[in-house]
């Protein structure tokens, strides 16, 4: 069974991906760049997580419009 996992690139994403795999799911990973200050490092970490777990399906989405509704300084 597949599971779509939203992966920011942080520790929570790493653990969530590991748990999904451990529970028998085949992960498809998605990363959303919403214009955060650390977007380059997060994207690099996302790609690293995908490589580490051998994730075959991944999607990188640019959605800068999301910054208009959140105002996060991350």
JSON list of C-alpha atoms in Angstrom, two decimals:
[
{"chain": "A", "resi": 1, "resn": "UNK", "atom": "CA", "xyz": [0.00, 0.00, 0.00]},
{"chain": "A", "resi": 2, "resn": "UNK", "atom": "CA", "xyz": [1.25, 3.50, -0.80]},
{"chain": "A", "resi": 3, "resn": "UNK", "atom": "CA", "xyz": [1.43, 6.49, 1.52]},
{"chain": "A", "resi": 4, "resn": "UNK", "atom": "CA", "xyz": [2.03, 10.08, 0.47]},
{"chain": "A", "resi": 5, "resn": "UNK", "atom": "CA", "xyz": [4.32, 11.69, 3.02]},
{"chain": "A", "resi": 6, "resn": "UNK", "atom": "CA", "xyz": [4.82, 15.45, 3.21]},
{"chain": "A", "resi": 7, "resn": "UNK", "atom": "CA", "xyz": [8.54, 15.83, 3.83]},
{"chain": "A", "resi": 8, "resn": "UNK", "atom": "CA", "xyz": [9.95, 19.16, 4.96]},
{"chain": "A", "resi": 9, "resn": "UNK", "atom": "CA", "xyz": [13.41, 17.73, 5.41]},
{"chain": "A", "resi": 10, "resn": "UNK", "atom": "CA", "xyz": [13.45, 17.91, 9.20]},
{"chain": "A", "resi": 11, "resn": "UNK", "atom": "CA", "xyz": [13.75, 15.23, 11.86]},
{"chain": "A", "resi": 12, "resn": "UNK", "atom": "CA", "xyz": [9.96, 14.70, 12.05]},
{"chain": "A", "resi": 13, "resn": "UNK", "atom": "CA", "xyz": [9.90, 13.97, 8.32]},
{"chain": "A", "resi": 14, "resn": "UNK", "atom": "CA", "xyz": [12.73, 11.48, 8.65]},
{"chain": "A", "resi": 15, "resn": "UNK", "atom": "CA", "xyz": [11.02, 9.65, 11.53]},
{"chain": "A", "resi": 16, "resn": "UNK", "atom": "CA", "xyz": [7.59, 9.67, 9.85]},
{"chain": "A", "resi": 17, "resn": "UNK", "atom": "CA", "xyz": [9.07, 8.20, 6.68]},
{"chain": "A", "resi": 18, "resn": "UNK", "atom": "CA", "xyz": [10.88, 5.49, 8.65]},
{"chain": "A", "resi": 19, "resn": "UNK", "atom": "CA", "xyz": [7.69, 4.59, 10.55]},
{"chain": "A", "resi": 20, "resn": "UNK", "atom": "CA", "xyz": [5.65, 4.39, 7.33]},
{"chain": "A", "resi": 21, "resn": "UNK", "atom": "CA", "xyz": [8.21, 2.05, 5.77]},
{"chain": "A", "resi": 22, "resn": "UNK", "atom": "CA", "xyz": [8.40, -0.02, 8.96]},
{"chain": "A", "resi": 23, "resn": "UNK", "atom": "CA", "xyz": [4.62, -0.44, 8.86]},
{"chain": "A", "resi": 24, "resn": "UNK", "atom": "CA", "xyz": [4.78, -1.77, 5.31]},
{"chain": "A", "resi": 25, "resn": "UNK", "atom": "CA", "xyz": [3.87, 1.32, 3.31]},
{"chain": "A", "resi": 26, "resn": "UNK", "atom": "CA", "xyz": [5.57, 2.24, 0.05]},
{"chain": "A", "resi": 27, "resn": "UNK", "atom": "CA", "xyz": [6.20, 5.96, 0.46]},
{"chain": "A", "resi": 28, "resn": "UNK", "atom": "CA", "xyz": [5.73, 8.64, -2.15]},
{"chain": "A", "resi": 29, "resn": "UNK", "atom": "CA", "xyz": [7.34, 11.84, -0.87]},
{"chain": "A", "resi": 30, "resn": "UNK", "atom": "CA", "xyz": [6.23, 15.41, -1.49]},
{"chain": "A", "resi": 31, "resn": "UNK", "atom": "CA", "xyz": [8.07, 18.59, -0.54]},
{"chain": "A", "resi": 32, "resn": "UNK", "atom": "CA", "xyz": [6.46, 22.03, -0.68]},
{"chain": "A", "resi": 33, "resn": "UNK", "atom": "CA", "xyz": [8.57, 25.15, -1.03]},
{"chain": "A", "resi": 34, "resn": "UNK", "atom": "CA", "xyz": [6.36, 27.93, 0.32]},
{"chain": "A", "resi": 35, "resn": "UNK", "atom": "CA", "xyz": [9.03, 30.62, 0.31]},
{"chain": "A", "resi": 36, "resn": "UNK", "atom": "CA", "xyz": [10.55, 29.90, 3.71]},
{"chain": "A", "resi": 37, "resn": "UNK", "atom": "CA", "xyz": [13.99, 31.34, 4.42]},
{"chain": "A", "resi": 38, "resn": "UNK", "atom": "CA", "xyz": [15.57, 27.91, 4.71]},
{"chain": "A", "resi": 39, "resn": "UNK", "atom": "CA", "xyz": [14.08, 26.50, 1.51]},
{"chain": "A", "resi": 40, "resn": "UNK", "atom": "CA", "xyz": [17.40, 25.48, -0.04]},
{"chain": "A", "resi": 41, "resn": "UNK", "atom": "CA", "xyz": [18.55, 23.49, 3.01]},
{"chain": "A", "resi": 42, "resn": "UNK", "atom": "CA", "xyz": [15.10, 21.90, 3.40]},
{"chain": "A", "resi": 43, "resn": "UNK", "atom": "CA", "xyz": [15.05, 20.85, -0.26]},
{"chain": "A", "resi": 44, "resn": "UNK", "atom": "CA", "xyz": [18.54, 19.37, 0.08]},
{"chain": "A", "resi": 45, "resn": "UNK", "atom": "CA", "xyz": [17.42, 17.45, 3.17]},
{"chain": "A", "resi": 46, "resn": "UNK", "atom": "CA", "xyz": [14.26, 16.25, 1.38]},
{"chain": "A", "resi": 47, "resn": "UNK", "atom": "CA", "xyz": [16.35, 14.85, -1.46]},
{"chain": "A", "resi": 48, "resn": "UNK", "atom": "CA", "xyz": [18.73, 13.23, 1.02]},
{"chain": "A", "resi": 49, "resn": "UNK", "atom": "CA", "xyz": [15.83, 11.52, 2.83]},
{"chain": "A", "resi": 50, "resn": "UNK", "atom": "CA", "xyz": [14.48, 10.22, -0.49]},
{"chain": "A", "resi": 51, "resn": "UNK", "atom": "CA", "xyz": [17.90, 8.82, -1.42]},
{"chain": "A", "resi": 52, "resn": "UNK", "atom": "CA", "xyz": [18.42, 7.29, 2.02]},
{"chain": "A", "resi": 53, "resn": "UNK", "atom": "CA", "xyz": [15.15, 5.37, 1.92]},
{"chain": "A", "resi": 54, "resn": "UNK", "atom": "CA", "xyz": [15.25, 4.62, -1.82]},
{"chain": "A", "resi": 55, "resn": "UNK", "atom": "CA", "xyz": [11.99, 6.46, -2.44]},
{"chain": "A", "resi": 56, "resn": "UNK", "atom": "CA", "xyz": [11.16, 6.09, -6.13]},
{"chain": "A", "resi": 57, "resn": "UNK", "atom": "CA", "xyz": [8.30, 8.58, -6.34]},
{"chain": "A", "resi": 58, "resn": "UNK", "atom": "CA", "xyz": [8.87, 12.13, -5.18]},
{"chain": "A", "resi": 59, "resn": "UNK", "atom": "CA", "xyz": [7.44, 15.51, -6.03]},
{"chain": "A", "resi": 60, "resn": "UNK", "atom": "CA", "xyz": [8.85, 18.98, -5.39]},
{"chain": "A", "resi": 61, "resn": "UNK", "atom": "CA", "xyz": [6.20, 21.71, -5.43]},
{"chain": "A", "resi": 62, "resn": "UNK", "atom": "CA", "xyz": [6.86, 25.46, -5.53]},
{"chain": "A", "resi": 63, "resn": "UNK", "atom": "CA", "xyz": [3.95, 27.23, -3.84]},
{"chain": "A", "resi": 64, "resn": "UNK", "atom": "CA", "xyz": [5.14, 30.71, -2.82]},
{"chain": "A", "resi": 65, "resn": "UNK", "atom": "CA", "xyz": [1.54, 31.89, -2.56]},
{"chain": "A", "resi": 66, "resn": "UNK", "atom": "CA", "xyz": [1.23, 29.93, 0.70]},
{"chain": "A", "resi": 67, "resn": "UNK", "atom": "CA", "xyz": [3.40, 32.51, 2.46]},
{"chain": "A", "resi": 68, "resn": "UNK", "atom": "CA", "xyz": [0.52, 34.99, 2.10]},
{"chain": "A", "resi": 69, "resn": "UNK", "atom": "CA", "xyz": [-1.70, 32.99, 4.44]},
{"chain": "A", "resi": 70, "resn": "UNK", "atom": "CA", "xyz": [0.81, 31.76, 6.99]},
{"chain": "A", "resi": 71, "resn": "UNK", "atom": "CA", "xyz": [3.33, 34.48, 7.60]},
{"chain": "A", "resi": 72, "resn": "UNK", "atom": "CA", "xyz": [5.80, 31.93, 9.00]},
{"chain": "A", "resi": 73, "resn": "UNK", "atom": "CA", "xyz": [9.35, 33.15, 9.43]},
{"chain": "A", "resi": 74, "resn": "UNK", "atom": "CA", "xyz": [10.80, 29.65, 9.01]}
]
